[in-house]
Amino acid sequence: MKGVQILVAFVLLALVSSLASASDPSPLQDFCVAINDAKNGLNKQGNTSNQLGSKVTPVNVEQIPGLNTLGISFARVDYAPYGGLNPPHTHPRATEILVVVEGTLYVGFVTSNPDNRLITKVLYPGDVFVFPVGLIHFQFNKGNTNAVAFAGLSSQNPGVITIANAVFGSNPAINPEVLAKAFQLEKNIVNQLQSRFWWNNN
Ligand code: MN
């Protein structure tokens, strides 16, 4: 009897899933983000009215399912005038290549141990810069106008770890003694940072 019930459930499931795929409007949407896509179209200026003064609009496998297994993705980054910042972060699965199309960006990354060498440059429209996979990098708007950059990433799912949020805004919080020692800070400073970033993250 149990076997029959399982069989019926299986047949129903197969029927429902075949109906669902039959009503799929078009496979095109798996491969395209169009300018009339209110949320993901890259013609739209990102809203930089936030504490950092920057906004990343990603186009990865979440927005374009057809990118799955293809090893590539894209993003638009907007920066507010006078200090809009894409804060220090890393992509665990992708190298990033960035082109500035508007404004002036001070960009950089830091090499791994033991050198921790900082590589920086001020970029103008048309300039291209590479952030190697896994390295901590940032972009900062030095100019008095909006800045806009586009970036290609070598993974359909590059991932992003924002350093300050991960370290001081983890959920639950990392034991302050650990951070006080690691960052050579007084514990009250760690508590201050944690309350600020925990608030931001959660
Ligand atoms: Mn990046």
PDB file of N, CA and C and ligand atoms in Angstrom, residues 86 89-91 96 98 131 137-139 151 153 160, ligand 1:
ATOM      1  N   ASN A  86      33.573  51.818  -2.409  1.00  0.00           N
ATOM      2  CA  ASN A  86      33.316  50.380  -2.419  1.00  0.00           C
ATOM      3  C   ASN A  86      34.368  49.809  -1.471  1.00  0.00           C
ATOM      4  N   HIS A  89      37.097  44.552   0.230  1.00  0.00           N
ATOM      5  CA  HIS A  89      36.364  43.284   0.135  1.00  0.00           C
ATOM      6  C   HIS A  89      37.165  42.327  -0.727  1.00  0.00           C
ATOM      7  N   THR A  90      36.735  41.081  -0.769  1.00  0.00           N
ATOM      8  CA  THR A  90      37.406  40.088  -1.608  1.00  0.00           C
ATOM      9  C   THR A  90      36.370  39.166  -2.244  1.00  0.00           C
ATOM     10  N   HIS A  91      36.707  38.657  -3.436  1.00  0.00           N
ATOM     11  CA  HIS A  91      35.867  37.662  -4.105  1.00  0.00           C
ATOM     12  C   HIS A  91      36.586  36.324  -4.019  1.00  0.00           C
ATOM     13  N   GLU A  96      38.747  40.026 -10.821  1.00  0.00           N
ATOM     14  CA  GLU A  96      37.860  41.083 -11.305  1.00  0.00           C
ATOM     15  C   GLU A  96      38.641  42.015 -12.221  1.00  0.00           C
ATOM     16  N   LEU A  98      38.124  45.743 -14.063  1.00  0.00           N
ATOM     17  CA  LEU A  98      37.223  46.888 -13.904  1.00  0.00           C
ATOM     18  C   LEU A  98      37.592  47.996 -14.886  1.00  0.00           C
ATOM     19  N   PHE A 131      41.885  43.134 -10.265  1.00  0.00           N
ATOM     20  CA  PHE A 131      42.002  42.710  -8.870  1.00  0.00           C
ATOM     21  C   PHE A 131      42.090  41.187  -8.864  1.00  0.00           C
ATOM     22  N   HIS A 137      40.498  44.293  -1.967  1.00  0.00           N
ATOM     23  CA  HIS A 137      40.583  45.454  -2.851  1.00  0.00           C
ATOM     24  C   HIS A 137      39.464  46.448  -2.569  1.00  0.00           C
ATOM     25  N   PHE A 138      39.595  47.660  -3.143  1.00  0.00           N
ATOM     26  CA  PHE A 138      38.624  48.737  -2.882  1.00  0.00           C
ATOM     27  C   PHE A 138      38.659  49.727  -4.032  1.00  0.00           C
ATOM     28  N   GLN A 139      37.602  50.574  -4.107  1.00  0.00           N
ATOM     29  CA  GLN A 139      37.584  51.724  -5.009  1.00  0.00           C
ATOM     30  C   GLN A 139      36.979  52.903  -4.253  1.00  0.00           C
ATOM     31  N   ALA A 151      32.467  46.014 -14.153  1.00  0.00           N
ATOM     32  CA  ALA A 151      33.473  45.004 -13.846  1.00  0.00           C
ATOM     33  C   ALA A 151      33.043  43.632 -14.352  1.00  0.00           C
ATOM     34  N   LEU A 153      33.839  39.514 -13.855  1.00  0.00           N
ATOM     35  CA  LEU A 153      34.405  38.627 -12.833  1.00  0.00           C
ATOM     36  C   LEU A 153      34.461  37.198 -13.377  1.00  0.00           C
ATOM     37  N   VAL A 160      31.257  37.515  -2.358  1.00  0.00           N
ATOM     38  CA  VAL A 160      31.889  38.744  -1.870  1.00  0.00           C
ATOM     39  C   VAL A 160      31.941  38.710  -0.352  1.00  0.00           C
TER      40      VAL A 160
HETATM   41 MN    MN B   1      35.323  43.624  -6.196  1.00  0.00          MN
END
